[in-house]
XYZ file of C-alpha atoms in Angstrom:
404
model
C 63.007 -162.742 -72.014
C 62.771 -166.475 -72.591
C 65.613 -168.455 -74.177
C 64.752 -169.550 -77.701
C 65.847 -173.023 -78.700
C 65.402 -175.483 -81.531
C 62.202 -176.939 -80.087
C 60.538 -173.558 -79.516
C 57.219 -173.355 -81.309
C 56.438 -169.641 -81.854
C 52.750 -168.799 -81.772
C 51.968 -166.549 -84.705
C 48.322 -167.328 -85.436
C 47.374 -163.812 -84.287
C 49.744 -162.152 -86.756
C 48.818 -160.832 -90.184
C 51.086 -161.019 -93.214
C 50.549 -158.711 -96.157
C 52.644 -158.285 -99.271
C 53.887 -154.692 -99.547
C 56.282 -154.836 -102.516
C 57.704 -157.487 -104.783
C 60.237 -158.559 -102.153
C 58.801 -157.119 -98.931
C 56.021 -158.170 -96.578
C 54.423 -156.490 -93.574
C 54.125 -158.752 -90.508
C 52.452 -157.622 -87.326
C 49.870 -157.860 -84.604
C 46.780 -155.753 -85.409
C 45.694 -155.916 -81.761
C 48.756 -153.932 -80.618
C 49.471 -152.084 -83.866
C 53.064 -153.366 -83.982
C 54.390 -154.187 -87.455
C 57.720 -154.888 -89.131
C 58.755 -155.190 -92.755
C 60.400 -158.518 -93.597
C 61.678 -160.161 -96.780
C 59.861 -163.029 -98.460
C 61.840 -165.533 -96.370
C 60.427 -163.963 -93.193
C 56.870 -164.210 -94.484
C 57.454 -167.857 -95.327
C 58.772 -168.509 -91.804
C 55.645 -167.006 -90.270
C 53.613 -169.304 -92.507
C 55.580 -172.333 -91.278
C 55.176 -171.321 -87.635
C 51.439 -170.850 -88.178
C 51.358 -174.454 -89.432
C 52.855 -175.606 -86.113
C 56.529 -176.069 -87.024
C 59.266 -175.611 -84.445
C 62.282 -173.375 -85.069
C 64.411 -176.402 -86.038
C 61.740 -177.770 -88.394
C 61.284 -174.373 -90.038
C 65.056 -174.020 -90.503
C 65.253 -177.438 -92.185
C 62.313 -176.613 -94.459
C 63.785 -173.261 -95.491
C 67.141 -174.853 -96.258
C 65.405 -177.359 -98.527
C 63.460 -174.580 -100.286
C 66.272 -172.035 -100.670
C 69.366 -174.223 -100.657
C 70.880 -171.998 -97.945
C 70.953 -172.049 -94.165
C 68.579 -169.526 -92.564
C 69.085 -168.213 -89.016
C 65.523 -168.805 -87.871
C 66.298 -168.229 -84.190
C 67.579 -164.761 -84.990
C 64.430 -164.000 -86.998
C 62.186 -164.996 -84.072
C 64.363 -162.908 -81.745
C 63.751 -159.897 -84.003
C 59.986 -160.448 -83.773
C 60.317 -160.590 -79.992
C 62.577 -157.517 -79.774
C 60.230 -155.415 -81.893
C 57.202 -156.496 -79.863
C 55.451 -158.322 -82.698
C 55.278 -161.417 -80.506
C 55.476 -161.635 -76.732
C 58.912 -162.771 -75.573
C 57.739 -163.356 -72.009
C 55.433 -166.175 -73.033
C 56.692 -169.736 -72.573
C 55.551 -170.603 -76.069
C 57.277 -167.521 -77.572
C 54.461 -165.528 -78.945
C 51.107 -165.783 -77.231
C 48.938 -162.886 -78.323
C 49.462 -159.794 -76.247
C 46.597 -157.711 -74.928
C 46.207 -153.983 -75.431
C 43.822 -151.427 -74.046
C 41.724 -150.029 -76.837
C 39.374 -147.086 -76.940
C 35.851 -148.368 -76.314
C 34.585 -146.411 -79.341
C 36.823 -148.436 -81.617
C 35.130 -151.662 -80.457
C 31.805 -150.719 -82.073
C 30.905 -153.423 -84.642
C 31.857 -152.405 -88.167
C 28.333 -152.827 -89.533
C 27.058 -150.000 -87.330
C 29.626 -147.394 -88.369
C 30.393 -148.407 -91.953
C 27.595 -146.173 -93.373
C 29.420 -143.148 -91.927
C 32.264 -143.803 -94.347
C 30.525 -145.040 -97.464
C 30.394 -143.254 -100.814
C 27.335 -141.197 -99.874
C 28.959 -140.099 -96.611
C 32.196 -139.060 -98.322
C 30.195 -137.144 -100.918
C 28.563 -135.247 -98.037
C 31.945 -134.525 -96.410
C 33.375 -133.160 -99.654
C 30.162 -131.252 -100.325
C 30.377 -129.540 -96.921
C 33.938 -128.417 -97.635
C 33.086 -127.104 -101.104
C 29.980 -125.332 -99.808
C 31.982 -123.652 -97.024
C 34.627 -122.498 -99.505
C 31.904 -121.166 -101.811
C 30.351 -119.160 -98.953
C 33.758 -117.735 -98.031
C 34.252 -116.696 -101.663
C 30.784 -115.103 -101.840
C 31.115 -113.338 -98.479
C 34.807 -112.716 -97.596
C 33.697 -111.013 -94.370
C 32.950 -114.494 -93.043
C 36.624 -115.469 -93.210
C 37.991 -116.045 -89.698
C 40.218 -113.585 -87.850
C 42.028 -113.799 -84.555
C 39.475 -111.450 -82.972
C 36.812 -114.150 -83.438
C 38.155 -115.904 -80.332
C 36.921 -113.048 -78.144
C 33.231 -113.835 -77.944
C 32.715 -111.913 -74.668
C 33.973 -108.573 -73.360
C 35.662 -110.556 -70.573
C 38.930 -111.729 -72.155
C 39.508 -114.509 -69.620
C 36.035 -115.951 -70.080
C 36.431 -115.783 -73.859
C 39.754 -117.650 -73.780
C 38.468 -120.328 -71.435
C 35.268 -120.986 -73.403
C 37.134 -120.914 -76.716
C 39.610 -123.508 -75.501
C 36.886 -125.719 -74.040
C 35.122 -125.674 -77.411
C 38.404 -126.415 -79.215
C 39.065 -129.414 -76.940
C 35.535 -130.757 -77.473
C 35.824 -130.423 -81.259
C 39.258 -132.041 -81.129
C 37.761 -135.020 -79.316
C 35.064 -135.215 -82.022
C 37.857 -135.223 -84.634
C 39.582 -138.134 -82.887
C 36.299 -139.994 -82.344
C 35.748 -139.930 -86.108
C 39.207 -141.437 -86.642
C 38.311 -144.209 -84.192
C 34.942 -144.836 -85.863
C 36.585 -145.022 -89.284
C 39.077 -147.522 -87.874
C 36.222 -149.578 -86.429
C 34.545 -149.535 -89.856
C 37.521 -151.450 -91.293
C 38.008 -153.632 -88.207
C 41.015 -151.819 -86.747
C 40.998 -151.001 -82.996
C 42.582 -147.784 -81.760
C 43.881 -146.024 -78.668
C 43.604 -142.356 -77.675
C 46.710 -140.701 -76.279
C 48.268 -137.281 -75.712
C 51.209 -136.538 -78.011
C 52.917 -133.489 -79.435
C 53.538 -132.111 -82.893
C 56.544 -129.854 -82.649
C 55.662 -127.346 -79.922
C 51.936 -128.174 -80.001
C 50.237 -130.639 -77.622
C 47.696 -132.791 -79.467
C 45.311 -135.663 -78.948
C 46.139 -138.606 -81.231
C 44.183 -141.689 -82.201
C 46.658 -144.547 -82.621
C 45.546 -146.467 -85.718
C 48.750 -148.441 -86.248
C 46.679 -151.501 -87.116
C 45.872 -149.872 -90.459
C 49.287 -150.941 -91.736
C 47.902 -154.477 -91.891
C 45.512 -153.288 -94.617
C 46.212 -152.494 -98.278
C 47.057 -148.809 -98.895
C 43.724 -148.003 -100.537
C 41.853 -148.957 -97.336
C 43.919 -146.647 -95.113
C 42.946 -143.326 -96.658
C 39.437 -143.217 -95.174
C 40.523 -143.585 -91.514
C 43.408 -141.152 -92.056
C 41.072 -138.499 -93.522
C 38.074 -139.169 -91.250
C 38.984 -136.477 -88.717
C 39.250 -133.808 -91.406
C 35.968 -135.048 -92.867
C 33.988 -134.344 -89.697
C 35.852 -131.033 -89.334
C 34.399 -130.032 -92.715
C 30.887 -130.865 -91.499
C 31.328 -128.759 -88.354
C 32.798 -125.932 -90.434
C 29.807 -125.964 -92.783
C 27.380 -126.073 -89.844
C 29.023 -122.948 -88.399
C 29.426 -120.998 -91.666
C 25.977 -121.661 -93.147
C 23.914 -119.848 -90.445
C 26.262 -116.846 -90.536
C 26.059 -116.753 -94.336
C 22.272 -116.843 -94.198
C 22.317 -114.112 -91.527
C 24.654 -111.949 -93.626
C 22.176 -112.186 -96.509
C 19.245 -111.250 -94.283
C 17.532 -114.616 -94.701
C 17.429 -115.358 -90.969
C 17.834 -113.448 -87.728
C 20.350 -114.600 -85.127
C 21.228 -113.206 -81.688
C 24.616 -111.409 -81.552
C 25.996 -113.877 -79.020
C 25.301 -116.835 -81.308
C 26.883 -115.039 -84.259
C 30.073 -114.467 -82.268
C 30.069 -118.075 -81.044
C 29.731 -119.427 -84.594
C 32.560 -117.151 -85.729
C 34.765 -118.652 -83.016
C 33.881 -122.185 -84.171
C 34.728 -121.227 -87.770
C 38.078 -119.861 -86.627
C 38.934 -123.044 -84.721
C 37.900 -125.349 -87.564
C 39.778 -123.436 -90.257
C 42.865 -123.411 -88.043
C 42.508 -127.143 -87.397
C 42.139 -128.013 -91.083
C 45.122 -125.835 -91.951
C 47.160 -127.535 -89.213
C 46.431 -130.963 -90.684
C 48.064 -129.901 -93.967
C 51.402 -129.346 -92.175
C 52.830 -132.692 -93.217
C 56.184 -132.080 -91.523
C 54.416 -132.392 -88.148
C 53.286 -135.964 -88.998
C 49.660 -134.877 -89.191
C 46.819 -136.652 -91.011
C 48.033 -135.413 -94.394
C 51.517 -136.734 -93.654
C 50.049 -140.217 -93.231
C 48.142 -139.807 -96.490
C 51.297 -138.669 -98.290
C 53.432 -141.455 -96.802
C 50.849 -144.019 -97.893
C 50.553 -142.557 -101.393
C 54.338 -142.560 -101.884
C 54.788 -145.986 -100.286
C 57.296 -144.696 -97.724
C 58.186 -146.567 -94.545
C 59.895 -144.016 -92.286
C 59.918 -140.772 -94.270
C 59.907 -138.322 -91.373
C 62.800 -139.972 -89.531
C 64.869 -140.448 -92.693
C 64.354 -136.801 -93.633
C 65.308 -135.594 -90.165
C 68.476 -137.668 -90.080
C 69.492 -136.691 -93.620
C 69.257 -133.027 -92.602
C 71.017 -133.598 -89.285
C 73.891 -135.285 -91.114
C 74.561 -132.017 -92.963
C 75.325 -130.084 -89.755
C 76.543 -132.631 -87.217
C 77.666 -136.234 -86.868
C 75.002 -138.888 -86.417
C 75.074 -141.329 -83.526
C 75.883 -144.949 -84.448
C 72.201 -145.918 -84.068
C 71.090 -143.004 -86.273
C 73.685 -143.874 -88.906
C 72.334 -147.428 -89.046
C 68.775 -146.139 -89.514
C 69.871 -143.969 -92.428
C 72.070 -146.686 -93.916
C 69.248 -149.244 -93.867
C 66.551 -146.814 -95.016
C 64.335 -147.902 -97.889
C 65.343 -146.498 -101.261
C 61.898 -144.953 -101.674
C 62.236 -143.070 -98.376
C 65.602 -141.706 -99.454
C 64.251 -140.644 -102.848
C 61.149 -138.894 -101.493
C 63.118 -137.230 -98.682
C 65.080 -135.235 -101.292
C 62.047 -133.007 -101.912
C 60.215 -133.626 -98.653
C 63.091 -132.011 -96.744
C 62.079 -128.672 -98.290
C 58.642 -128.996 -96.664
C 60.315 -130.100 -93.454
C 62.593 -127.035 -93.318
C 59.749 -124.702 -94.262
C 57.653 -126.178 -91.464
C 60.391 -125.770 -88.862
C 60.911 -122.178 -89.987
C 57.192 -121.444 -89.633
C 57.034 -123.083 -86.220
C 59.949 -120.960 -84.956
C 58.286 -117.828 -86.362
C 54.997 -118.762 -84.715
C 56.698 -119.315 -81.359
C 58.615 -116.023 -81.487
C 55.840 -113.805 -82.845
C 52.744 -115.354 -81.279
C 53.260 -118.063 -78.660
C 55.891 -116.355 -76.532
C 54.368 -112.824 -76.640
C 50.887 -114.150 -75.877
C 52.298 -116.247 -73.028
C 54.024 -113.179 -71.557
C 50.833 -111.127 -71.749
C 48.701 -113.934 -70.319
C 51.076 -114.771 -67.472
C 51.669 -111.082 -66.747
C 47.947 -110.344 -66.622
C 47.307 -113.377 -64.410
C 50.143 -112.375 -62.083
C 48.836 -108.828 -61.810
C 45.351 -110.067 -60.957
C 46.620 -112.467 -58.295
C 48.649 -109.697 -56.665
C 46.010 -106.980 -56.859
C 42.680 -108.798 -56.487
C 41.285 -109.784 -53.065
C 42.103 -113.359 -52.141
C 39.454 -115.868 -53.340
C 37.478 -113.170 -55.163
C 35.993 -113.788 -58.619
C 38.859 -111.911 -60.309
C 41.396 -113.827 -58.223
C 39.932 -117.158 -59.361
C 39.932 -115.927 -62.977
C 43.644 -115.216 -62.591
C 44.225 -118.712 -61.206
C 42.299 -120.293 -64.106
C 44.197 -118.290 -66.700
C 47.529 -119.085 -65.043
C 46.754 -122.819 -65.065
C 45.599 -122.674 -68.677
C 48.733 -120.848 -69.869
C 51.023 -123.161 -67.882
C 49.308 -126.248 -69.298
C 49.805 -125.059 -72.873
C 53.465 -124.297 -72.240
C 54.382 -127.340 -70.147
C 52.293 -130.112 -71.719
C 54.589 -130.605 -74.765
C 57.574 -130.784 -72.397
C 55.748 -133.352 -70.294
C 55.057 -135.478 -73.386
C 58.766 -135.360 -74.328
C 59.791 -136.503 -70.838
C 57.167 -139.265 -70.828
C 58.238 -140.611 -74.216
C 61.919 -140.624 -73.258
C 61.191 -142.500 -70.030
C 59.181 -145.053 -71.986
C 62.015 -145.462 -74.494
C 64.521 -146.028 -71.687
C 62.271 -148.636 -70.041
C 61.808 -150.398 -73.367
C 65.574 -150.405 -73.982
C 66.170 -151.779 -70.473
């Protein structure tokens, strides 16, 4: 870290400043997606730095405007500590570079039609049409057996999961395209939601935009999920009515796609896992750190908070504290469901899968087709079980490096 002094001239031309509330402003770097909330004085300081003032000149100007001394050096240090500006630069704040997903660099004019009024009408229409077909033909509703599209269980599981991964990538691509449509770059990364490993498109740069412009990118993934769902339900509905003839294999494949899409859309409604709908809800309520505030408020009821956690809760925005009073009910319900899911589905299925794979590896001839199926199933089951743990370890190591 460089030593800040009175003649330091922080470079903030790359930062954006947006008014959030009457007395709060969002300041951040859209290129890295790093933002902080500052009072009006902080926004004014950024304005002075953008005009070329040094720390000493900005302090003198603020004292003339407010009649009070302002610790400008401390404010710049906060921007450096939070990563809003680069503290390793000799001019205290040269724009930092970030690796962005190449999809998010597509010019906005090319992808904006995908998220216009006509496009959103089509997305909503696909969802309503799928729901109408489910209501007219309840037999089309997905069941767990839809994942078994072949008599060979191993082959069915592998193909089902390949399809799920591909459709998940499509979901994230649509998030990235929606971000590009509003000029916000993004990054793709592996994260976890509770016990579930997930792909995540980092669209932190959206916080530089007004709330009404964030909803589209947040909902874009679910929008394309609705299109895929309709595309899978419609042929099966037509087949069930005798309008068209489809081969049995295709019917089973479409049923598997319907199952995966319905499950994915339902998952996104689990706000307690910080899914797409959580971001929509947080934006609609104007919350800053709702999930963390809710978690700490619940933790405080059963055990003592660490000093750092107590500070987070003490300094929490009043709106976060108010919303967390009812949001904690969703949070607890979600944790209860996740524990039930792990006990009644994840763990039993893992035991069966690992047991079957182990039996095959012991009994099948080495390097035979069945032996390789056992290896593939073993790797698949281990990946699903260990990937969330790996994400936890990775994030903790990153946090320690950042603290150091």
